[in-house]
Structure formats: structure tokens, C-alpha cells
Amino acid sequence: MPIQQLPPHVAAQIAAGEVIERPASVVKELVENSLDAGAASIAVSIREGGVAEIRVTDDGCGIAPDELDLAFRHHATSKLLTVDDLQTVATLGFRGEALPSVSAVARVVCVTRRPDSDAGARIEFRHGECVGQRTEGCPPGTSVHVADLFGDLPARRKFLRSAPVEAARVQEVVTRYALAHPEVRFSLSADGREVINTTGSGRLRDALLSIYGAEVASRMLPVSLADAEVAVDGYTGAPDLNRRNRSYTTLLVNRRWVYDRSIYYAMEQAYQGTLPDRRFPFAVINISIPPEQVDVNSHPTKREVRFRNGDRLFSLVQRAMREALIAHAPARTAARSFAPVDAGPQPATIPQTPRLPSTASSSPDRDRLALPTTTLAPAEGSLRDVLADLRVVGQIRQTYIVAEGGSGMYLIDQHAAHERVVFDQIRQRMQDGERPSQPLLAPLAAELSASQAATLESYSDLLTGYGFVLEPFGERAWLVRALPAGLASRANPDPAAALCDLLDAVAVEQVVMEREDALAATVACHGSVRAGTTLAQEEMDALLRQLQTTENPHNCPHGRPTVVHFTEYQLEREFGRR
Ligand code: ADP
Ligand code: MG
């Protein structure tokens, strides 16, 4: 094919891919624009996860009618003029790419009026083409309506997930910005149902209350520490308010929601020893830092930033969080669980981010082991045979079962193995139409966050199918009357917490699994024996026998391996016998 310059609308649709990936990215860009426009109130509404429709309405400074068409052109911005301005840019946007990108891949109508002007203006685009502009009466501020996202880009549309998954992502964006800007009144409605509504009082605790409910808000501890240039402020959860993923850790830099692995790690380190394995803090932390010390122009969606003095920031964040925890923790916990405050900056090595459910079965951790190990590849096909002949030798770290077999040593991850067993049982029961449900002696109230409540609603049919009996109880609380049998086990002494955890987990699983499997995997995970549980010999024997009968004994439902095999040859070689 000869080289040719792409037609502008094709180039624009391709470029839009950098910024607009899904409905949540549209919402992020539009909300950032509203914040930059000084809005006191921002209302977001979506239909069908935002794929069908998104509307963002603000009461900010508006756009002058004669600049409206310019706002939708590439590299058109009112936020900077020279490259040097990048050093000090204080607005969330500055690239002038959001509006043209959105209008290149959807149908867009923007209606806007400056507060000091009588006349408002309206402009409309259809998949990149401007189809009209006219004067129109409207309240002061800006309202952008986006419909039919990727309507003429089937290849991009294919990558969108189900409406509830996309809605959850939109909700996450609005949640994070509502926490970042408690002085702004935020609302989000999804398919006509109000999901988020903050007061705009300016107090972060009020925003926490509106979004996560009273119980969470009451267990958040104030964080505040500054050095000569940088201040760290916010709230962090008491250690027992931990969560199973980072969706509840909000990191803001100059009130911009960002992802920074190293700072996340600093936040987690502050909890040293008080968070259970693979659990994450509930926190909202803002770092106020002179703009010239942070580069916000290193990532197309500006989700990642670069700090000039990362190490110092790391230890400041860690100290701020730790001081908050120590100041507010009960004395006994503090004495027992906290390392000396002056532990200094942490080593440069940062562990892998926690593994999200994935189908990859190789883990970087394992690659670092000195011993060569092999996981049994499904292709070997002989694991069942193998399991039948295993002799359990013992348990290590209350986590792994050590067993000897015909061709060497086997380590079995007790949680992963049990998860596989329970997962298969659950699916079988569902196929057979059984709903073993275990009523609670006294019903328990579970207070749900907005996103948990949304997940509960979209899964209510399946949850009932599993044996949950739930009843709405006030604004965002639910009464748990019965649980699926097996879920109310020794692993889960608190059914209300189990439900909250379950909903959080489903929200994550549904990103990579079908709806039914997501719930089955989550219920299996919660109903399975945990790492850290001592198992009796018979329990270990039984587990191996059960694993043998499962459909795929090699992996847990999330794709982690259940069994690691050290061959006799490997053992002998390591000991110099070969
Ligand atoms: P950027 O935000 O990077 O400047 P955008 O494409 O998002 O680029 O927006 C282009 C310009 O349109 C902005 O610089 C701003 O002047 C104007 N604008 C966009 N959204 C709004 C809004 N909600 N209220 C007022 N002005 C807006
Ligand atoms: Mg913008």
C-alpha cells in the first residue's frame, strides 16, 4: 500500500483511542472539565453503563458562543499557552484533546452559557462531524450529552464489557472525584437510580459518609502531616476496616486522582503487620505538592504522574499514615503491631501489585525461587492419577500441604485447592437446582457502600439462587436472613462482613469472568479454608481426594495453580546427587 496521509476524521478516531477507552473515560474527562470550570455542582447520569448515554451537567464558567466550536478542535485549550506553563499547570486538563476525542467517537451535544451572558449556545457532533451550532437558552454552566459511544466503531465497541461492569467503572470515577473535591456537590444516577449524592460541604468526612455510609466514615482516622513543601492530608481506615482490593484506596495529587505504585506501597507499609495478608487499606489521601515537583504530562490519560523527589514523598506519606494510625489505635494494638515509628524510608524494592484474578498461572514470585519448580501443566494430564497416590507428609506455614508421590514432592496450596473443590460443588448444585440455604438465628444488618448496593442489585437474582435471603433495610442497608450453606463457616464468622466482601469481590471478578462464574468463584473463595488455618491429617487427605474429582484440579477458579511439583530429579540435582 502506498503511504498516504490519513483523512482527518480517521486520524481523529484513531487518536481518540488514547484518551477514550470506555464510558468511564468519557465521564472522567467531562468531570475534569467541569472541575476546571470551577463548578460547585456536577451531575452525572448514565444509561446502560454509559454506552447508550452519558450526561454531565455543571454550573461552572461556561463557554463563550464564539469559542464553542474551537473547544472541540484538537489542541485547543484555555488552560496553557506555552510549554513552560506545563511546569505550573494547576488545572486537571491542559492537552485540549478531550472534547475532540469524545466527539470523534460518539454523538455529542454540548449546551453552554457563561453566567454573565444572556445567550447560551448549542453545538452538535455525530461521530466526528459537526452537524449544527445555534443559540439556545439554558442555565449558566455546561451540559454535555454523549450518546451511542463507538457507534460507528464496532471494533472498539467489542471491547466494552456488560452494562453493569461499565456502570461500576463510571461509578468509581465519580466516587474518586467526589472524594477529591468535597466542596463540589456530586451526583450520579444510573438508569434513573441515584447512586451517589454528596453534599458539597467541603468536609471530606461528609463525602465519606455520603459515599460509604456512617459505619465506614466513623472508622476513618484523620491524616495530616506536612514538611516545608509538601502536605499529606486525608483519612485512613482503622486497620480492621481493610478491603480485599485497592478500590478503596484513593490517592490524589493536588486533588487529581492518580495511580502510583510506590505511594500505594508506602500507604500499605504504614499498616505494617496490622493488615491481614493481601488486604488493603481504606483510605483517601491527598498530596499537596508544588506543581513544578510533579510531571503530570507523562501519561495520555494522566492517570500516572512522575515525582521529582519520590523517595522523600514516600517516607512522608508513610509517616503521615503511621502517625495517624498510632495516634488513634488502641494502645494494645499499637504496642503489639507497630514497628518503631522511625523505620526510615523503605527499601527500593516494591513488591508486585497484588494479583488480580487472571488466567495466567505463572507468577513472578515463583520465578525468583532458587529451586527450579514446575507447575503441572494441564497438558501432562496425569494429575489425577497423581493425586490418588499422594501421601500427605504435613503442612507448612498453615498454608501449603506437603505431599510425596510417585515422582517427587508436591506442594498443594490449601486455599486454592479447596476453592477449586467448592467452586465445582457450587456449580454442580446450581445445575441440579439445589439452593441449600442456612437461616441465621438473628437477622443481621449489613450497611453497604453505593457500589456494593449497585452490585447487589444487579446480582440479586443470582444471590437468591445461591441461598441468600436479603431484605432491603433503610437507605443502603440490607438485612441478611440466610446465607448459602457453607458460606457461614468458620472462615466467615461475620455474615454481614462476608456479604460486603463478597460484593466487592464480585465487582472485581466480573471484569474477567461471566456473571455466573464470577459469583461462583467468589462464593467459593469465601467458603474455602484460608491460608493460616491448621488442617488435620484427615482434612488434608480428604482435600486431595476431593481435588482429584474436580473438573480442573490444576488451577483454582482464578487461574492460580493448586499444585506445584518438584521432581525427584530436581531434588537430587539440588543436593548434588546427580
Ligand atoms: P482541556 O481540558 O485539556 O483544555 P478539553 O478538550 O477537555 O481540553 O476542553 C477544551 C476547552 O473547552 C477547555 O480548555 C475549556 O476552556 C473548555 N471547556 C471544556 N469543558 C468545559 C466546561 N464544562 N465548562 C467550561 N469550559 C469548558
Ligand atoms: Mg479537559
Coordinates of C-alpha atoms and ligand atoms in Angstrom, one line a residue:
M1 CA 0.0 0.0 0.0
P2 CA 1.4 3.4 -0.8
I3 CA 1.9 5.9 2.0
Q4 CA -0.9 8.4 2.4
Q5 CA -1.9 11.0 4.9
L6 CA -5.0 9.7 6.8
P7 CA -8.2 11.7 6.3
P8 CA -8.6 13.9 9.3
H9 CA -11.7 12.1 10.7
V10 CA -9.9 8.7 10.6
A11 CA -6.8 10.2 12.3
A12 CA -9.1 11.8 14.9
Q13 CA -10.8 8.5 15.6
I14 CA -7.5 6.7 16.0
A15 CA -6.1 9.5 18.2
A16 CA -9.3 9.3 20.4
G17 CA -8.3 5.8 21.4
E18 CA -5.5 7.3 23.5
V19 CA -8.0 9.1 25.7
I20 CA -11.4 7.5 25.3
E21 CA -11.3 3.8 26.1
R22 CA -14.8 3.3 27.6
P23 CA -17.7 5.2 29.1
A24 CA -15.8 5.8 32.3
S25 CA -13.0 7.7 30.4
V26 CA -15.7 10.0 28.9
V27 CA -17.0 10.7 32.4
K28 CA -13.5 11.3 33.7
E29 CA -12.7 13.8 31.0
L30 CA -16.0 15.7 31.3
V31 CA -16.0 15.8 35.1
E32 CA -12.4 17.1 35.0
N33 CA -13.6 19.8 32.6
S34 CA -16.4 20.7 35.0
L35 CA -14.0 20.9 37.9
D36 CA -11.6 23.1 35.9
A37 CA -14.6 25.3 35.1
G38 CA -15.0 26.0 38.8
A39 CA -18.3 24.2 39.1
A40 CA -20.0 24.0 42.6
S41 CA -22.3 21.2 41.4
I42 CA -21.7 18.4 38.9
A43 CA -24.5 16.0 37.9
V44 CA -23.7 12.8 36.0
S45 CA -26.2 10.5 34.6
I46 CA -25.8 7.4 32.5
R47 CA -27.9 4.8 30.8
E48 CA -26.8 1.2 30.1
G49 CA -23.4 1.7 31.7
G50 CA -22.9 4.9 29.7
V51 CA -22.7 3.1 26.4
A52 CA -26.2 4.3 25.5
E53 CA -26.0 7.7 27.1
I54 CA -23.9 9.9 29.3
R55 CA -24.8 13.4 30.5
V56 CA -22.5 15.6 32.6
T57 CA -24.0 18.9 33.7
D58 CA -22.2 21.6 35.7
D59 CA -22.8 25.2 36.9
G60 CA -19.2 26.3 36.0
C61 CA -17.9 29.2 33.9
G62 CA -19.5 28.0 30.7
I63 CA -18.0 28.5 27.2
A64 CA -18.5 31.7 25.1
P65 CA -20.6 31.0 22.0
D66 CA -17.8 32.2 19.6
E67 CA -15.3 29.7 21.3
L68 CA -17.6 26.7 21.4
D69 CA -16.6 25.3 18.0
L70 CA -12.9 25.8 18.9
A71 CA -13.3 23.9 22.2
F72 CA -14.0 20.8 20.1
R73 CA -10.8 21.2 17.9
H74 CA -7.6 19.3 18.6
H75 CA -5.0 21.0 20.8
A76 CA -7.5 23.8 21.7
T77 CA -7.3 24.7 25.3
S78 CA -7.8 27.7 27.6
K79 CA -5.5 26.3 30.2
L80 CA -2.0 26.9 29.0
L81 CA -0.2 28.8 26.3
T82 CA 3.5 27.9 26.4
V83 CA 5.4 24.7 27.2
D84 CA 6.7 26.4 30.3
D85 CA 3.2 26.7 31.6
L86 CA 3.2 22.9 31.9
Q87 CA 5.5 23.3 34.8
T88 CA 2.9 25.1 36.8
V89 CA -0.3 23.9 35.4
A90 CA -2.9 23.7 38.2
T91 CA -5.9 22.5 36.1
L92 CA -6.8 18.9 35.6
G93 CA -6.8 19.3 31.8
F94 CA -4.3 21.1 29.6
R95 CA -4.0 19.0 26.4
G96 CA -7.1 20.2 24.6
E97 CA -7.8 16.6 23.5
A98 CA -10.8 15.5 25.5
L99 CA -13.7 17.2 23.7
P100 CA -12.4 16.5 20.1
S101 CA -11.7 12.9 21.1
V102 CA -15.2 12.3 22.6
S103 CA -16.9 14.0 19.6
A104 CA -14.9 11.8 17.2
V105 CA -16.3 8.6 18.6
A106 CA -19.9 9.4 19.6
R107 CA -22.9 11.6 19.1
V108 CA -22.3 14.7 21.2
V109 CA -24.5 17.7 22.1
C110 CA -23.0 20.5 24.2
V111 CA -25.1 23.3 25.6
T112 CA -23.4 26.0 27.5
R113 CA -23.8 29.6 28.8
R114 CA -21.5 31.9 30.6
P115 CA -23.1 33.3 33.8
D116 CA -22.6 36.9 32.6
S117 CA -24.1 36.4 29.2
D118 CA -27.8 36.3 28.2
A119 CA -27.4 33.9 25.4
G120 CA -26.4 30.3 25.5
A121 CA -25.1 28.1 22.7
R122 CA -25.6 24.6 21.4
I123 CA -23.3 22.5 19.2
E124 CA -23.8 19.0 17.9
F125 CA -21.5 16.4 16.5
R126 CA -22.1 13.0 15.0
H127 CA -19.1 10.7 15.1
G128 CA -16.6 13.5 14.3
E129 CA -18.7 15.7 12.1
C130 CA -20.2 19.0 13.3
V131 CA -23.9 18.9 12.3
G132 CA -25.0 22.2 13.7
Q133 CA -24.5 25.1 16.0
R134 CA -27.0 27.7 17.2
T135 CA -28.1 30.0 20.0
E136 CA -30.0 28.3 22.8
G137 CA -31.4 29.4 26.1
C138 CA -30.0 27.4 29.1
P139 CA -29.0 27.8 32.7
P140 CA -25.4 29.1 33.3
G141 CA -22.9 26.3 33.0
T142 CA -22.3 23.5 30.6
S143 CA -24.1 20.3 29.8
V144 CA -22.5 17.7 27.6
H145 CA -24.6 14.8 26.3
V146 CA -22.8 11.8 24.8
A147 CA -24.8 9.0 23.1
D148 CA -24.0 6.0 21.1
L149 CA -20.4 5.7 22.1
F150 CA -18.3 3.9 19.5
G151 CA -21.5 3.6 17.5
D152 CA -19.6 3.5 14.2
L153 CA -16.5 1.8 15.5
P154 CA -17.7 -1.8 16.1
A155 CA -14.1 -2.9 16.7
R156 CA -13.8 -0.6 19.7
R157 CA -17.3 -1.3 20.9
K158 CA -16.5 -5.0 21.1
F159 CA -14.0 -4.3 23.9
L160 CA -16.7 -2.8 26.1
R161 CA -18.0 -5.0 29.0
S162 CA -21.5 -5.6 30.1
A163 CA -23.5 -2.6 31.2
P164 CA -23.1 -3.3 35.0
V165 CA -19.4 -3.6 34.6
E166 CA -19.1 -0.3 32.7
A167 CA -21.5 1.3 35.2
A168 CA -19.3 0.2 38.0
R169 CA -16.3 1.9 36.4
V170 CA -18.2 5.1 35.9
Q171 CA -19.2 5.0 39.5
E172 CA -15.6 4.5 40.5
V173 CA -14.6 7.7 38.6
V174 CA -17.4 9.8 40.2
T175 CA -16.6 8.4 43.6
R176 CA -13.0 9.2 43.4
Y177 CA -13.6 12.8 42.2
A178 CA -16.3 13.3 44.8
L179 CA -13.8 12.3 47.4
A180 CA -11.1 14.6 45.8
H181 CA -13.5 17.6 45.8
P182 CA -15.7 17.5 48.8
E183 CA -16.5 21.2 48.2
V184 CA -18.4 20.2 45.0
R185 CA -21.8 18.6 45.1
F186 CA -21.6 15.5 43.0
S187 CA -24.5 13.3 41.9
L188 CA -24.6 10.2 39.8
S189 CA -27.6 8.4 38.5
A190 CA -27.6 5.2 36.6
D191 CA -30.6 4.2 34.6
G192 CA -32.7 6.6 36.6
R193 CA -31.5 5.4 40.0
E194 CA -29.4 7.7 42.2
V195 CA -26.2 6.0 43.1
I196 CA -24.1 8.9 44.5
N197 CA -25.1 12.2 46.1
T198 CA -22.7 14.2 48.1
T199 CA -23.4 17.4 50.0
G200 CA -20.6 19.6 48.7
S201 CA -20.0 20.8 52.3
G202 CA -16.3 20.9 51.8
R203 CA -15.6 18.4 54.5
L204 CA -14.1 15.1 53.4
R205 CA -15.7 13.3 56.2
D206 CA -19.1 14.3 54.9
A207 CA -18.2 13.0 51.4
L208 CA -17.0 9.7 53.0
L209 CA -20.3 9.5 54.8
S210 CA -22.4 10.1 51.7
I211 CA -20.4 7.6 49.7
Y212 CA -19.5 4.8 52.0
G213 CA -22.1 5.2 54.8
A214 CA -21.9 6.0 58.5
E215 CA -20.1 2.9 59.7
V216 CA -17.1 3.4 57.4
A217 CA -17.0 7.1 58.0
S218 CA -16.9 6.6 61.7
R219 CA -13.9 4.3 61.4
M220 CA -11.7 6.6 59.3
L221 CA -8.8 8.3 61.1
P222 CA -7.7 11.8 60.1
V223 CA -4.2 12.1 58.5
S224 CA -2.3 15.3 58.3
L225 CA 1.4 15.9 58.1
A226 CA 3.5 18.4 56.2
D227 CA 7.1 19.2 55.6
A228 CA 8.3 22.6 54.2
E229 CA 6.9 22.0 50.8
V230 CA 4.6 19.0 50.7
A231 CA 1.4 18.3 52.7
V232 CA -0.3 14.9 53.1
D233 CA -4.0 15.1 54.2
G234 CA -7.0 12.9 54.3
Y235 CA -8.4 9.9 56.2
T236 CA -7.3 6.4 56.5
G237 CA -9.2 3.4 57.9
A238 CA -8.6 1.8 61.2
P239 CA -6.7 -1.5 60.4
D240 CA -9.8 -3.6 60.8
L241 CA -11.5 -1.6 58.0
N242 CA -9.4 -3.3 55.4
R243 CA -10.6 -4.4 51.9
R244 CA -9.6 -7.1 49.5
N245 CA -8.5 -4.8 46.7
R246 CA -7.3 -1.3 46.1
S247 CA -10.7 0.1 45.0
Y248 CA -11.0 1.7 48.4
T249 CA -7.5 3.3 48.4
T250 CA -7.9 6.7 46.8
L251 CA -4.7 8.6 46.0
L252 CA -4.9 12.2 45.0
V253 CA -2.1 14.5 43.9
N254 CA -3.1 18.1 44.0
R255 CA -6.7 16.7 44.0
R256 CA -6.1 14.8 40.8
W257 CA -6.9 11.1 41.1
V258 CA -3.8 9.2 40.2
Y259 CA -2.2 5.7 40.4
D260 CA 1.2 5.5 41.8
R261 CA 2.5 2.1 42.8
S262 CA 5.2 3.4 45.0
I263 CA 2.9 5.7 47.0
Y264 CA 0.3 2.9 47.3
Y265 CA 3.1 0.8 48.7
A266 CA 4.0 3.5 51.2
M267 CA 0.4 3.6 52.3
E268 CA 0.2 -0.1 52.8
Q269 CA 3.6 -0.2 54.6
A270 CA 2.2 2.2 57.1
Y271 CA 0.0 -0.6 58.4
Q272 CA 2.9 -2.8 58.9
G273 CA 1.8 -6.0 60.5
T274 CA -1.8 -4.9 61.2
L275 CA -3.4 -5.8 57.8
P276 CA -4.1 -9.4 57.1
D277 CA -2.3 -10.9 54.1
R278 CA -3.5 -9.5 50.7
R279 CA -5.8 -6.9 52.3
F280 CA -5.6 -3.2 51.5
P281 CA -6.3 -0.1 53.4
F282 CA -9.5 2.0 53.2
A283 CA -8.0 5.5 52.6
V284 CA -8.4 8.8 50.9
I285 CA -5.1 10.7 50.8
N286 CA -4.3 13.9 49.0
I287 CA -0.7 15.1 48.4
S288 CA -0.4 18.8 48.0
I289 CA 2.8 19.4 46.2
P290 CA 4.2 22.4 44.3
P291 CA 3.3 21.8 40.6
E292 CA 6.9 22.0 39.4
Q293 CA 7.7 19.0 41.5
V294 CA 5.4 16.7 39.7
D295 CA 5.1 15.9 36.0
V296 CA 1.5 15.3 35.1
N297 CA 2.2 15.1 31.4
S298 CA 3.7 11.6 31.3
H299 CA 0.6 9.6 30.6
P300 CA -2.1 10.1 27.9
T301 CA -5.0 9.9 30.4
K302 CA -2.8 11.5 33.2
R303 CA -3.5 8.5 35.5
E304 CA 0.1 8.2 36.3
V305 CA 2.4 11.1 37.3
R306 CA 6.1 11.4 38.0
F307 CA 7.6 13.0 41.1
R308 CA 10.8 14.8 41.2
N309 CA 11.6 13.7 44.7
G310 CA 9.9 10.3 45.0
D311 CA 11.8 8.9 48.0
R312 CA 11.1 11.9 50.2
L313 CA 7.5 11.7 49.3
F314 CA 7.4 8.0 50.0
S315 CA 8.6 8.4 53.6
L316 CA 6.4 11.5 54.2
V317 CA 3.2 9.6 53.2
Q318 CA 4.2 6.6 55.2
R319 CA 5.0 8.7 58.2
A320 CA 1.7 10.6 57.9
M321 CA -0.3 7.4 57.7
R322 CA 1.6 5.7 60.5
E323 CA 1.3 8.6 62.9
A324 CA -2.5 8.7 62.2
L325 CA -2.8 5.0 63.0
I326 CA -0.7 5.2 66.1
A327 CA -2.4 8.3 67.4
H328 CA -5.8 6.7 67.1
A329 CA -5.2 3.0 67.6
P330 CA -6.0 1.4 70.9
A331 CA -2.8 1.2 72.9
R332 CA -2.5 -2.5 73.0
T333 CA -2.6 -2.8 69.2
A334 CA -0.1 0.0 68.8
A335 CA 2.3 -1.7 71.2
R336 CA 1.9 -5.1 69.7
S337 CA 1.7 -4.4 66.0
F338 CA 3.6 -1.3 65.0
A339 CA 7.3 -1.2 64.2
P340 CA 9.2 1.7 65.6
V341 CA 8.0 4.9 64.0
D342 CA 11.4 5.8 62.9
A343 CA 11.8 2.9 60.5
G344 CA 13.1 5.3 57.9
P345 CA 12.4 5.1 54.2
Q346 CA 11.6 1.7 52.9
P347 CA 13.8 -0.3 50.6
A348 CA 13.7 0.4 47.0
T349 CA 12.2 -2.9 46.1
I350 CA 8.5 -2.8 45.6
P351 CA 6.6 -6.0 45.5
Q352 CA 4.4 -7.0 42.7
T353 CA 1.0 -5.5 42.8
P354 CA -1.5 -8.0 44.2
R355 CA -2.6 -10.4 41.7
L356 CA -6.0 -9.7 40.3
P357 CA -7.9 -12.7 39.1
S358 CA -6.2 -13.7 35.9
T359 CA -5.8 -16.8 33.9
A360 CA -2.0 -16.6 33.8
S361 CA -0.6 -19.4 36.0
S362 CA 3.0 -18.3 36.2
S363 CA 3.9 -15.9 39.0
P364 CA 6.9 -13.7 39.1
D365 CA 7.4 -14.6 42.7
R366 CA 8.0 -18.2 41.8
D367 CA 10.5 -17.3 39.1
R368 CA 12.6 -15.8 41.8
L369 CA 12.9 -19.1 43.8
A370 CA 16.2 -20.7 43.8
L371 CA 14.8 -24.1 43.4
P372 CA 13.6 -24.9 39.9
T373 CA 10.0 -25.8 40.2
T374 CA 7.4 -26.8 37.7
T375 CA 3.7 -26.4 37.9
L376 CA 1.9 -29.3 36.4
A377 CA 0.8 -28.2 33.0
P378 CA -2.7 -29.3 32.1
A379 CA -1.1 -31.0 29.1
E380 CA 0.6 -33.5 31.4
G381 CA -2.9 -34.8 32.0
S382 CA -1.8 -37.2 34.7
L383 CA -2.5 -35.1 37.8
R384 CA -5.5 -37.1 38.7
D385 CA -3.7 -40.3 38.7
V386 CA -1.0 -38.5 40.7
L387 CA -3.4 -37.1 43.3
A388 CA -4.8 -40.6 44.0
D389 CA -1.3 -41.8 45.1
L390 CA -0.2 -38.9 47.2
R391 CA 0.9 -39.4 50.8
V392 CA 0.5 -36.3 52.9
V393 CA 3.6 -35.5 54.8
G394 CA 2.5 -32.4 56.6
Q395 CA 1.6 -28.8 56.4
I396 CA 3.8 -25.7 56.3
R397 CA 3.0 -22.2 57.3
Q398 CA -0.6 -23.3 57.7
T399 CA -0.8 -22.7 54.0
Y400 CA 0.7 -25.5 52.0
I401 CA 0.2 -29.2 52.2
V402 CA 3.4 -31.1 51.6
A403 CA 2.9 -34.5 49.9
E404 CA 5.0 -37.2 48.5
G405 CA 4.1 -39.0 45.3
G406 CA 5.5 -41.4 42.7
S407 CA 7.7 -38.8 41.1
G408 CA 8.8 -36.4 43.7
M409 CA 7.4 -33.9 46.1
Y410 CA 4.2 -31.9 45.7
L411 CA 3.2 -28.7 47.4
I412 CA -0.5 -28.0 47.4
D413 CA -1.9 -24.6 48.2
Q414 CA -4.7 -25.5 50.6
H415 CA -6.8 -22.4 49.8
A416 CA -6.5 -22.7 46.0
A417 CA -7.2 -26.4 46.1
H418 CA -10.3 -26.0 48.3
E419 CA -11.5 -23.1 46.2
R420 CA -11.5 -25.4 43.2
V421 CA -13.4 -28.1 45.1
V422 CA -16.0 -25.7 46.4
F423 CA -16.4 -24.0 43.1
D424 CA -17.1 -27.2 41.4
Q425 CA -19.6 -28.2 44.1
I426 CA -21.4 -24.9 43.8
R427 CA -21.7 -25.2 40.0
Q428 CA -23.0 -28.7 40.4
R429 CA -25.6 -27.6 42.9
M430 CA -26.7 -24.8 40.7
Q431 CA -27.1 -27.2 37.8
D432 CA -29.1 -29.6 40.0
G433 CA -31.3 -26.7 41.1
E434 CA -30.4 -27.0 44.7
R435 CA -30.4 -24.0 47.0
P436 CA -29.0 -25.0 50.3
S437 CA -29.6 -22.0 52.5
Q438 CA -28.7 -21.6 56.1
P439 CA -31.0 -19.3 58.0
L440 CA -29.4 -17.0 60.7
L441 CA -30.8 -17.2 64.2
A442 CA -31.0 -13.4 64.3
P443 CA -31.0 -11.4 61.0
L444 CA -28.0 -9.2 60.6
A445 CA -28.0 -5.7 59.1
A446 CA -25.3 -5.0 56.5
E447 CA -24.5 -1.4 55.6
L448 CA -23.5 -1.2 52.0
S449 CA -21.5 1.3 50.1
A450 CA -23.0 2.8 47.0
S451 CA -21.1 0.4 44.7
Q452 CA -21.8 -2.6 46.9
A453 CA -25.5 -1.7 46.8
A454 CA -25.3 -1.4 43.0
T455 CA -23.6 -4.8 42.7
L456 CA -26.2 -6.4 45.0
E457 CA -29.0 -5.1 42.8
S458 CA -27.5 -6.3 39.6
Y459 CA -26.8 -9.8 41.2
S460 CA -30.0 -10.1 43.3
D461 CA -31.4 -12.9 41.2
L462 CA -28.2 -14.9 41.4
L463 CA -27.7 -14.2 45.1
T464 CA -31.1 -15.6 45.8
G465 CA -30.3 -18.6 43.7
Y466 CA -27.3 -19.2 45.9
G467 CA -29.4 -19.3 49.1
F468 CA -29.1 -15.7 50.2
V469 CA -32.2 -14.3 51.8
L470 CA -31.8 -10.5 51.8
E471 CA -34.3 -7.8 52.6
P472 CA -33.9 -4.0 52.0
F473 CA -33.5 -2.2 55.3
G474 CA -33.4 1.5 55.2
E475 CA -31.4 3.6 52.7
R476 CA -28.4 1.5 52.0
A477 CA -28.6 -1.3 54.5
W478 CA -29.8 -4.8 53.9
L479 CA -30.9 -7.5 56.3
V480 CA -29.2 -10.8 55.9
R481 CA -31.7 -13.5 56.9
A482 CA -30.0 -16.5 55.4
L483 CA -26.7 -17.4 53.8
P484 CA -25.7 -20.1 51.3
A485 CA -24.8 -23.2 53.3
G486 CA -21.1 -23.4 53.5
L487 CA -20.6 -19.6 53.5
A488 CA -21.5 -19.3 57.1
S489 CA -18.4 -21.3 58.0
R490 CA -15.6 -20.9 60.5
A491 CA -13.8 -18.9 57.8
N492 CA -16.6 -16.3 57.9
P493 CA -17.8 -15.6 61.4
D494 CA -19.4 -12.3 60.5
P495 CA -22.1 -12.8 57.8
A496 CA -22.6 -9.0 57.2
A497 CA -18.9 -8.5 56.5
A498 CA -19.0 -11.7 54.4
L499 CA -21.7 -10.1 52.2
C500 CA -19.8 -6.8 51.9
D501 CA -16.6 -8.7 51.0
L502 CA -18.5 -10.9 48.6
L503 CA -20.0 -7.9 46.7
D504 CA -16.6 -6.2 46.5
A505 CA -15.1 -9.4 45.1
V506 CA -17.8 -10.0 42.6
A507 CA -17.3 -6.4 41.3
V508 CA -13.7 -7.4 40.6
E509 CA -14.3 -10.9 39.3
Q510 CA -17.0 -9.7 36.8
V511 CA -14.3 -7.8 35.0
V512 CA -12.7 -11.1 33.8
M513 CA -15.5 -13.7 34.2
E514 CA -19.0 -14.4 33.1
R515 CA -21.6 -13.3 35.6
E516 CA -22.4 -16.7 36.9
D517 CA -18.8 -17.8 37.3
A518 CA -17.9 -14.5 38.9
L519 CA -20.3 -15.2 41.7
A520 CA -19.5 -18.9 42.0
A521 CA -15.8 -18.1 42.2
T522 CA -16.4 -15.5 44.9
V523 CA -18.6 -17.7 47.0
A524 CA -16.1 -20.5 46.6
C525 CA -13.3 -18.2 47.7
H526 CA -15.3 -17.2 50.8
G527 CA -16.4 -20.6 51.6
S528 CA -12.9 -22.1 51.4
V529 CA -10.4 -22.8 54.0
R530 CA -8.0 -19.9 54.4
A531 CA -4.2 -19.8 54.4
G532 CA -3.3 -19.7 58.1
T533 CA -5.7 -22.5 59.1
T534 CA -4.2 -25.6 60.7
L535 CA -5.6 -28.7 59.0
A536 CA -5.8 -32.1 60.5
Q537 CA -4.3 -35.1 58.6
E538 CA -7.8 -36.4 57.6
E539 CA -8.8 -33.0 56.4
M540 CA -5.7 -32.8 54.2
D541 CA -6.3 -36.3 52.9
A542 CA -9.9 -35.5 52.1
L543 CA -9.0 -32.3 50.3
L544 CA -6.6 -34.1 48.0
R545 CA -9.2 -36.8 47.2
Q546 CA -11.8 -34.1 46.5
L547 CA -9.4 -32.2 44.3
Q548 CA -9.0 -35.3 42.3
T549 CA -12.6 -35.4 41.3
T550 CA -12.8 -31.8 40.1
E551 CA -13.1 -30.7 36.5
N552 CA -9.7 -28.9 36.5
P553 CA -7.6 -29.8 39.5
H554 CA -4.7 -27.8 38.2
N555 CA -6.0 -24.4 38.9
C556 CA -8.2 -22.5 41.3
P557 CA -11.1 -20.7 39.6
H558 CA -9.0 -17.6 39.3
G559 CA -6.3 -19.4 37.4
R560 CA -3.8 -19.7 40.2
P561 CA -2.1 -23.1 40.4
T562 CA -3.2 -25.5 43.1
V563 CA -0.3 -27.9 42.9
V564 CA 3.5 -27.3 42.4
H565 CA 5.6 -30.3 41.7
F566 CA 9.3 -30.8 42.5
T567 CA 10.5 -33.8 40.5
E568 CA 12.8 -36.3 42.1
Y569 CA 15.4 -35.3 39.5
Q570 CA 15.2 -31.7 40.6
L571 CA 15.6 -32.7 44.3
E572 CA 18.6 -34.9 43.6
R573 CA 20.3 -32.3 41.4
E574 CA 19.9 -29.7 44.1
F575 CA 21.5 -32.0 46.7
G576 CA 24.4 -32.8 44.3
R577 CA 23.3 -36.4 44.0
R578 CA 23.3 -36.1 40.2
Ligands
ADP1 P1 -8.5 20.7 28.1 O1 -9.4 20.4 29.2 O2 -7.3 19.9 28.1 O3 -8.2 22.2 27.9 P2 -10.8 19.9 26.5 O4 -10.9 19.3 25.1 O5 -11.2 19.0 27.6 O6 -9.3 20.3 26.8 O7 -11.6 21.2 26.6 C1 -11.3 22.3 25.7 C2 -11.6 23.6 26.3 O8 -13.0 23.7 26.4 C3 -11.1 23.8 27.7 O9 -9.8 24.3 27.8 C4 -12.1 24.8 28.3 O10 -11.8 26.1 28.0 C5 -13.4 24.5 27.6 N1 -14.3 23.6 28.3 C6 -14.5 22.3 28.2 N2 -15.4 21.8 29.1 C7 -15.9 22.9 29.8 C8 -16.8 23.1 30.8 N3 -17.5 22.0 31.3 N4 -17.0 24.3 31.3 C9 -16.3 25.4 30.8 N5 -15.4 25.2 29.8 C10 -15.2 24.0 29.3
MG2 MG -10.3 18.6 29.5

